[in-house]
Amino acid sequence: MESINLLKECEGAQSIVISGHVRPDGDCVGSCMAAYLYLKKAMPSADIKVCIEKPASVFGCIKDFELIDSSFSVEAPVDVMIALDCEKSRLGEAEEIFKLAKKTINIDHHISNEHGCGDINYVIPSASSTSELIYDVMDKSYMDMDIAKAVYIGIVHDTGVFKYSNTSPKTLRIAAELIEYGFDFPSIIDETFYEKTFVQNQILGRALLESIMFMDGKCIVSYVNQSTLDFYNATPTDLEGIVNQLRIIKGVECAIFMYQVGNLEYKVSLRSCKYVDVSKVASYFGGGGHVRAAGCTMNGTFHDVINNISGQIEKQMKEYVTE
Ligand code: AMP
Ligand code: MN
Ligand code: MN
């Protein structure tokens, strides 16, 4: 897919809304804010807004974070709607704004979002992050430290600090260009990625204690239900990173972490190390993602969910062994 020029695509627009997926992660927040800061600078008279669910407070270090509109109060239709890091069905409340917009742009890196859902699409599954793609589509003459920092945060989060297999030489070259802007990157990495509150660590500990290995130790699963979240007065954003901790247990190929989002309803996170394509597994259950990191929402008890998922993982493992 050919690259686009974001500024050109927005030319003449009076109203622009930028949005990303529900339960926004670092890449979603980073790419939305980078696009926002960039367009605001290049088109100062346009009315530009970021509409996403309330992100974790650690992202408060990004400029204009406090201007994020989580009430989705937009007078539709807007001239341009930019959907980042997802396709339209994961926009949540912003999907309505997308449907009514005069022009839509979709920038994403999910392999499950094959063709893109906008009038204009830039979807590159091999890219580390949507933030990396935002950097691609920007006219670098507008770059500054605040924009660079937002892009950097997005890349750091989706690559697990440049360590997942989605990190490419290009990712690192872009990161090198970004840190030239002089922001305090070691603090950003610590404060937005590694640092966990006491409560977050306690829930992590519990999830690890209660985890179960299966398929000869090649898979591991753990979950947190609503009563545990209530007990710790925690929210789903406090669960970020648990699945990654499960994945790095010796011998594990596939890690599954789930938390309750409703009665008999779970948000499922899947990660793999070398050969299981978790995007395929998640897509089978109506979700999506990437080869090594994917997610979906499933109905049933914890045991129903794990039975169904493990069936799909087992199928791939058998194919892998017989290959
Ligand atoms: P998570 O496990 O929620 O951290 O998600 C892992 C990756 O899969 C991220 O890139 C998500 O954006 C993506 N993902 C999670 N849930 C879904 C879904 N329901 N549909 C498509 N992609 C998803
Ligand atoms: Mn994301
Ligand atoms: Mn992403």
JSON list of C-alpha atoms in Angstrom, two decimals, residues 64-222:
[
{"chain": "A", "resi": 64, "resn": "ASP", "atom": "CA", "xyz": [-2.30, 18.63, 25.24]},
{"chain": "A", "resi": 65, "resn": "PHE", "atom": "CA", "xyz": [-3.30, 15.30, 26.81]},
{"chain": "A", "resi": 66, "resn": "GLU", "atom": "CA", "xyz": [-5.88, 17.21, 28.88]},
{"chain": "A", "resi": 67, "resn": "LEU", "atom": "CA", "xyz": [-7.65, 18.31, 25.69]},
{"chain": "A", "resi": 68, "resn": "ILE", "atom": "CA", "xyz": [-8.67, 14.74, 24.81]},
{"chain": "A", "resi": 69, "resn": "ASP", "atom": "CA", "xyz": [-12.45, 14.57, 24.57]},
{"chain": "A", "resi": 70, "resn": "SER", "atom": "CA", "xyz": [-13.73, 11.35, 26.11]},
{"chain": "A", "resi": 71, "resn": "SER", "atom": "CA", "xyz": [-17.36, 12.45, 25.92]},
{"chain": "A", "resi": 72, "resn": "PHE", "atom": "CA", "xyz": [-17.36, 12.20, 22.11]},
{"chain": "A", "resi": 73, "resn": "SER", "atom": "CA", "xyz": [-19.34, 15.43, 21.90]},
{"chain": "A", "resi": 74, "resn": "VAL", "atom": "CA", "xyz": [-18.90, 16.34, 18.26]},
{"chain": "A", "resi": 75, "resn": "GLU", "atom": "CA", "xyz": [-21.28, 18.22, 16.04]},
{"chain": "A", "resi": 76, "resn": "ALA", "atom": "CA", "xyz": [-21.51, 15.84, 13.14]},
{"chain": "A", "resi": 77, "resn": "PRO", "atom": "CA", "xyz": [-20.71, 15.57, 10.34]},
{"chain": "A", "resi": 78, "resn": "VAL", "atom": "CA", "xyz": [-17.05, 16.56, 10.47]},
{"chain": "A", "resi": 79, "resn": "ASP", "atom": "CA", "xyz": [-15.04, 17.27, 7.32]},
{"chain": "A", "resi": 80, "resn": "VAL", "atom": "CA", "xyz": [-12.35, 14.68, 8.04]},
{"chain": "A", "resi": 81, "resn": "MET", "atom": "CA", "xyz": [-12.32, 11.78, 10.47]},
{"chain": "A", "resi": 82, "resn": "ILE", "atom": "CA", "xyz": [-9.03, 9.97, 11.04]},
{"chain": "A", "resi": 83, "resn": "ALA", "atom": "CA", "xyz": [-9.23, 6.45, 12.56]},
{"chain": "A", "resi": 84, "resn": "LEU", "atom": "CA", "xyz": [-5.93, 5.29, 14.01]},
{"chain": "A", "resi": 85, "resn": "ASP", "atom": "CA", "xyz": [-4.66, 1.90, 15.20]},
{"chain": "A", "resi": 86, "resn": "CYS", "atom": "CA", "xyz": [-7.91, 0.07, 14.39]},
{"chain": "A", "resi": 87, "resn": "GLU", "atom": "CA", "xyz": [-10.70, -0.37, 11.90]},
{"chain": "A", "resi": 88, "resn": "LYS", "atom": "CA", "xyz": [-14.06, 1.28, 12.38]},
{"chain": "A", "resi": 89, "resn": "SER", "atom": "CA", "xyz": [-15.78, -1.42, 14.44]},
{"chain": "A", "resi": 90, "resn": "ARG", "atom": "CA", "xyz": [-13.29, -0.84, 17.30]},
{"chain": "A", "resi": 91, "resn": "LEU", "atom": "CA", "xyz": [-13.82, 2.91, 17.44]},
{"chain": "A", "resi": 92, "resn": "GLY", "atom": "CA", "xyz": [-16.48, 2.53, 20.11]},
{"chain": "A", "resi": 93, "resn": "GLU", "atom": "CA", "xyz": [-18.51, 5.71, 20.47]},
{"chain": "A", "resi": 94, "resn": "ALA", "atom": "CA", "xyz": [-16.47, 7.39, 17.73]},
{"chain": "A", "resi": 95, "resn": "GLU", "atom": "CA", "xyz": [-17.80, 4.97, 15.12]},
{"chain": "A", "resi": 96, "resn": "GLU", "atom": "CA", "xyz": [-20.86, 7.18, 14.73]},
{"chain": "A", "resi": 97, "resn": "ILE", "atom": "CA", "xyz": [-18.66, 10.21, 13.98]},
{"chain": "A", "resi": 98, "resn": "PHE", "atom": "CA", "xyz": [-16.75, 8.09, 11.44]},
{"chain": "A", "resi": 99, "resn": "LYS", "atom": "CA", "xyz": [-19.93, 6.95, 9.68]},
{"chain": "A", "resi": 100, "resn": "LEU", "atom": "CA", "xyz": [-21.17, 10.53, 9.28]},
{"chain": "A", "resi": 101, "resn": "ALA", "atom": "CA", "xyz": [-17.85, 12.16, 8.32]},
{"chain": "A", "resi": 102, "resn": "LYS", "atom": "CA", "xyz": [-17.51, 13.69, 4.85]},
{"chain": "A", "resi": 103, "resn": "LYS", "atom": "CA", "xyz": [-14.11, 12.06, 4.39]},
{"chain": "A", "resi": 104, "resn": "THR", "atom": "CA", "xyz": [-12.46, 9.24, 6.32]},
{"chain": "A", "resi": 105, "resn": "ILE", "atom": "CA", "xyz": [-8.80, 8.30, 6.68]},
{"chain": "A", "resi": 106, "resn": "ASN", "atom": "CA", "xyz": [-7.63, 5.02, 8.22]},
{"chain": "A", "resi": 107, "resn": "ILE", "atom": "CA", "xyz": [-4.04, 4.50, 9.34]},
{"chain": "A", "resi": 108, "resn": "ASP", "atom": "CA", "xyz": [-3.30, 1.17, 10.99]},
{"chain": "A", "resi": 109, "resn": "HIS", "atom": "CA", "xyz": [-0.94, -1.78, 11.30]},
{"chain": "A", "resi": 110, "resn": "HIS", "atom": "CA", "xyz": [-3.31, -4.61, 12.26]},
{"chain": "A", "resi": 111, "resn": "ILE", "atom": "CA", "xyz": [-3.03, -7.61, 9.96]},
{"chain": "A", "resi": 112, "resn": "SER", "atom": "CA", "xyz": [-6.73, -8.25, 10.65]},
{"chain": "A", "resi": 113, "resn": "ASN", "atom": "CA", "xyz": [-7.59, -4.87, 9.08]},
{"chain": "A", "resi": 114, "resn": "GLU", "atom": "CA", "xyz": [-6.65, -6.07, 5.62]},
{"chain": "A", "resi": 115, "resn": "HIS", "atom": "CA", "xyz": [-7.75, -3.26, 3.31]},
{"chain": "A", "resi": 116, "resn": "GLY", "atom": "CA", "xyz": [-8.53, -0.41, 5.66]},
{"chain": "A", "resi": 117, "resn": "CYS", "atom": "CA", "xyz": [-11.96, 1.05, 6.30]},
{"chain": "A", "resi": 118, "resn": "GLY", "atom": "CA", "xyz": [-11.53, 4.66, 5.15]},
{"chain": "A", "resi": 119, "resn": "ASP", "atom": "CA", "xyz": [-11.89, 6.57, 1.91]},
{"chain": "A", "resi": 120, "resn": "ILE", "atom": "CA", "xyz": [-8.13, 6.89, 2.20]},
{"chain": "A", "resi": 121, "resn": "ASN", "atom": "CA", "xyz": [-6.15, 4.03, 3.73]},
{"chain": "A", "resi": 122, "resn": "TYR", "atom": "CA", "xyz": [-2.63, 3.45, 4.90]},
{"chain": "A", "resi": 123, "resn": "VAL", "atom": "CA", "xyz": [-2.47, 0.02, 6.50]},
{"chain": "A", "resi": 124, "resn": "ILE", "atom": "CA", "xyz": [0.93, -1.64, 6.82]},
{"chain": "A", "resi": 125, "resn": "PRO", "atom": "CA", "xyz": [0.86, -4.87, 8.90]},
{"chain": "A", "resi": 126, "resn": "SER", "atom": "CA", "xyz": [4.66, -5.07, 8.98]},
{"chain": "A", "resi": 127, "resn": "ALA", "atom": "CA", "xyz": [4.93, -1.71, 10.76]},
{"chain": "A", "resi": 128, "resn": "SER", "atom": "CA", "xyz": [5.76, -1.84, 14.46]},
{"chain": "A", "resi": 129, "resn": "SER", "atom": "CA", "xyz": [3.02, 0.57, 15.37]},
{"chain": "A", "resi": 130, "resn": "THR", "atom": "CA", "xyz": [0.55, 3.09, 14.05]},
{"chain": "A", "resi": 131, "resn": "SER", "atom": "CA", "xyz": [2.79, 5.76, 15.56]},
{"chain": "A", "resi": 132, "resn": "GLU", "atom": "CA", "xyz": [5.57, 4.67, 13.19]},
{"chain": "A", "resi": 133, "resn": "LEU", "atom": "CA", "xyz": [3.12, 5.09, 10.30]},
{"chain": "A", "resi": 134, "resn": "ILE", "atom": "CA", "xyz": [2.10, 8.55, 11.52]},
{"chain": "A", "resi": 135, "resn": "TYR", "atom": "CA", "xyz": [5.75, 9.51, 11.36]},
{"chain": "A", "resi": 136, "resn": "ASP", "atom": "CA", "xyz": [5.78, 8.25, 7.74]},
{"chain": "A", "resi": 137, "resn": "VAL", "atom": "CA", "xyz": [2.88, 10.44, 6.67]},
{"chain": "A", "resi": 138, "resn": "MET", "atom": "CA", "xyz": [4.14, 13.66, 8.29]},
{"chain": "A", "resi": 139, "resn": "ASP", "atom": "CA", "xyz": [5.90, 16.53, 6.60]},
{"chain": "A", "resi": 140, "resn": "LYS", "atom": "CA", "xyz": [9.05, 16.59, 8.76]},
{"chain": "A", "resi": 141, "resn": "SER", "atom": "CA", "xyz": [9.36, 20.37, 8.57]},
{"chain": "A", "resi": 142, "resn": "TYR", "atom": "CA", "xyz": [6.62, 20.57, 11.22]},
{"chain": "A", "resi": 143, "resn": "MET", "atom": "CA", "xyz": [8.27, 18.09, 13.58]},
{"chain": "A", "resi": 144, "resn": "ASP", "atom": "CA", "xyz": [9.10, 19.28, 17.07]},
{"chain": "A", "resi": 145, "resn": "MET", "atom": "CA", "xyz": [9.93, 17.81, 20.45]},
{"chain": "A", "resi": 146, "resn": "ASP", "atom": "CA", "xyz": [6.30, 17.36, 21.53]},
{"chain": "A", "resi": 147, "resn": "ILE", "atom": "CA", "xyz": [5.28, 15.53, 18.36]},
{"chain": "A", "resi": 148, "resn": "ALA", "atom": "CA", "xyz": [8.45, 13.41, 18.49]},
{"chain": "A", "resi": 149, "resn": "LYS", "atom": "CA", "xyz": [7.72, 12.44, 22.08]},
{"chain": "A", "resi": 150, "resn": "ALA", "atom": "CA", "xyz": [4.17, 11.29, 21.27]},
{"chain": "A", "resi": 151, "resn": "VAL", "atom": "CA", "xyz": [5.40, 9.18, 18.33]},
{"chain": "A", "resi": 152, "resn": "TYR", "atom": "CA", "xyz": [8.17, 7.73, 20.47]},
{"chain": "A", "resi": 153, "resn": "ILE", "atom": "CA", "xyz": [5.77, 6.73, 23.25]},
{"chain": "A", "resi": 154, "resn": "GLY", "atom": "CA", "xyz": [3.57, 4.92, 20.75]},
{"chain": "A", "resi": 155, "resn": "ILE", "atom": "CA", "xyz": [6.50, 3.00, 19.29]},
{"chain": "A", "resi": 156, "resn": "VAL", "atom": "CA", "xyz": [7.93, 2.14, 22.72]},
{"chain": "A", "resi": 157, "resn": "HIS", "atom": "CA", "xyz": [4.62, 0.68, 23.87]},
{"chain": "A", "resi": 158, "resn": "ASP", "atom": "CA", "xyz": [3.80, -1.42, 20.82]},
{"chain": "A", "resi": 159, "resn": "THR", "atom": "CA", "xyz": [7.34, -2.83, 20.58]},
{"chain": "A", "resi": 160, "resn": "GLY", "atom": "CA", "xyz": [7.68, -3.49, 24.33]},
{"chain": "A", "resi": 161, "resn": "VAL", "atom": "CA", "xyz": [10.62, -1.06, 24.34]},
{"chain": "A", "resi": 162, "resn": "PHE", "atom": "CA", "xyz": [12.05, -2.20, 20.98]},
{"chain": "A", "resi": 163, "resn": "LYS", "atom": "CA", "xyz": [12.07, -5.87, 21.89]},
{"chain": "A", "resi": 164, "resn": "TYR", "atom": "CA", "xyz": [9.12, -7.58, 20.16]},
{"chain": "A", "resi": 165, "resn": "SER", "atom": "CA", "xyz": [9.57, -9.12, 16.73]},
{"chain": "A", "resi": 166, "resn": "ASN", "atom": "CA", "xyz": [7.68, -6.22, 15.12]},
{"chain": "A", "resi": 167, "resn": "THR", "atom": "CA", "xyz": [10.73, -3.99, 15.72]},
{"chain": "A", "resi": 168, "resn": "SER", "atom": "CA", "xyz": [12.48, -3.41, 12.37]},
{"chain": "A", "resi": 169, "resn": "PRO", "atom": "CA", "xyz": [15.65, -1.58, 11.40]},
{"chain": "A", "resi": 170, "resn": "LYS", "atom": "CA", "xyz": [13.33, 1.17, 10.17]},
{"chain": "A", "resi": 171, "resn": "THR", "atom": "CA", "xyz": [11.66, 1.36, 13.60]},
{"chain": "A", "resi": 172, "resn": "LEU", "atom": "CA", "xyz": [15.04, 1.89, 15.22]},
{"chain": "A", "resi": 173, "resn": "ARG", "atom": "CA", "xyz": [16.09, 4.47, 12.63]},
{"chain": "A", "resi": 174, "resn": "ILE", "atom": "CA", "xyz": [12.92, 6.42, 13.30]},
{"chain": "A", "resi": 175, "resn": "ALA", "atom": "CA", "xyz": [13.50, 6.12, 17.06]},
{"chain": "A", "resi": 176, "resn": "ALA", "atom": "CA", "xyz": [17.02, 7.47, 16.53]},
{"chain": "A", "resi": 177, "resn": "GLU", "atom": "CA", "xyz": [15.64, 10.47, 14.64]},
{"chain": "A", "resi": 178, "resn": "LEU", "atom": "CA", "xyz": [13.06, 11.04, 17.35]},
{"chain": "A", "resi": 179, "resn": "ILE", "atom": "CA", "xyz": [15.46, 11.14, 20.29]},
{"chain": "A", "resi": 180, "resn": "GLU", "atom": "CA", "xyz": [17.43, 13.81, 18.44]},
{"chain": "A", "resi": 181, "resn": "TYR", "atom": "CA", "xyz": [14.64, 16.17, 19.49]},
{"chain": "A", "resi": 182, "resn": "GLY", "atom": "CA", "xyz": [16.02, 15.96, 22.99]},
{"chain": "A", "resi": 183, "resn": "PHE", "atom": "CA", "xyz": [13.16, 14.77, 25.19]},
{"chain": "A", "resi": 184, "resn": "ASP", "atom": "CA", "xyz": [13.96, 12.74, 28.28]},
{"chain": "A", "resi": 185, "resn": "PHE", "atom": "CA", "xyz": [13.47, 9.26, 26.80]},
{"chain": "A", "resi": 186, "resn": "PRO", "atom": "CA", "xyz": [14.75, 7.16, 29.74]},
{"chain": "A", "resi": 187, "resn": "SER", "atom": "CA", "xyz": [12.16, 8.78, 32.02]},
{"chain": "A", "resi": 188, "resn": "ILE", "atom": "CA", "xyz": [9.43, 8.29, 29.44]},
{"chain": "A", "resi": 189, "resn": "ILE", "atom": "CA", "xyz": [10.21, 4.59, 29.18]},
{"chain": "A", "resi": 190, "resn": "ASP", "atom": "CA", "xyz": [10.27, 4.15, 32.95]},
{"chain": "A", "resi": 191, "resn": "GLU", "atom": "CA", "xyz": [7.27, 6.28, 33.75]},
{"chain": "A", "resi": 192, "resn": "THR", "atom": "CA", "xyz": [4.91, 5.20, 30.97]},
{"chain": "A", "resi": 193, "resn": "PHE", "atom": "CA", "xyz": [5.97, 1.58, 30.41]},
{"chain": "A", "resi": 194, "resn": "TYR", "atom": "CA", "xyz": [7.78, -0.07, 33.32]},
{"chain": "A", "resi": 195, "resn": "GLU", "atom": "CA", "xyz": [6.52, 1.79, 36.35]},
{"chain": "A", "resi": 196, "resn": "LYS", "atom": "CA", "xyz": [3.60, 0.06, 38.07]},
{"chain": "A", "resi": 197, "resn": "THR", "atom": "CA", "xyz": [1.58, 1.17, 41.05]},
{"chain": "A", "resi": 198, "resn": "PHE", "atom": "CA", "xyz": [1.49, -0.98, 44.17]},
{"chain": "A", "resi": 199, "resn": "VAL", "atom": "CA", "xyz": [-2.01, -2.16, 43.26]},
{"chain": "A", "resi": 200, "resn": "GLN", "atom": "CA", "xyz": [-0.97, -3.04, 39.71]},
{"chain": "A", "resi": 201, "resn": "ASN", "atom": "CA", "xyz": [1.86, -5.16, 41.09]},
{"chain": "A", "resi": 202, "resn": "GLN", "atom": "CA", "xyz": [-0.46, -6.87, 43.54]},
{"chain": "A", "resi": 203, "resn": "ILE", "atom": "CA", "xyz": [-2.88, -7.86, 40.79]},
{"chain": "A", "resi": 204, "resn": "LEU", "atom": "CA", "xyz": [0.04, -9.01, 38.63]},
{"chain": "A", "resi": 205, "resn": "GLY", "atom": "CA", "xyz": [1.20, -11.16, 41.52]},
{"chain": "A", "resi": 206, "resn": "ARG", "atom": "CA", "xyz": [-2.23, -12.64, 41.92]},
{"chain": "A", "resi": 207, "resn": "ALA", "atom": "CA", "xyz": [-2.57, -13.35, 38.22]},
{"chain": "A", "resi": 208, "resn": "LEU", "atom": "CA", "xyz": [0.80, -15.11, 38.24]},
{"chain": "A", "resi": 209, "resn": "LEU", "atom": "CA", "xyz": [-0.06, -17.14, 41.36]},
{"chain": "A", "resi": 210, "resn": "GLU", "atom": "CA", "xyz": [-3.34, -18.28, 39.87]},
{"chain": "A", "resi": 211, "resn": "SER", "atom": "CA", "xyz": [-2.00, -18.99, 36.39]},
{"chain": "A", "resi": 212, "resn": "ILE", "atom": "CA", "xyz": [-2.38, -22.47, 34.94]},
{"chain": "A", "resi": 213, "resn": "MET", "atom": "CA", "xyz": [-0.03, -24.20, 32.51]},
{"chain": "A", "resi": 214, "resn": "PHE", "atom": "CA", "xyz": [-1.46, -26.59, 29.95]},
{"chain": "A", "resi": 215, "resn": "MET", "atom": "CA", "xyz": [-0.50, -28.38, 26.73]},
{"chain": "A", "resi": 216, "resn": "ASP", "atom": "CA", "xyz": [2.70, -29.67, 28.32]},
{"chain": "A", "resi": 217, "resn": "GLY", "atom": "CA", "xyz": [3.67, -26.23, 29.54]},
{"chain": "A", "resi": 218, "resn": "LYS", "atom": "CA", "xyz": [3.50, -24.69, 26.07]},
{"chain": "A", "resi": 219, "resn": "CYS", "atom": "CA", "xyz": [0.47, -22.61, 27.05]},
{"chain": "A", "resi": 220, "resn": "ILE", "atom": "CA", "xyz": [-0.34, -20.60, 30.11]},
{"chain": "A", "resi": 221, "resn": "VAL", "atom": "CA", "xyz": [-3.55, -18.87, 31.12]},
{"chain": "A", "resi": 222, "resn": "SER", "atom": "CA", "xyz": [-4.65, -16.59, 33.89]}
]
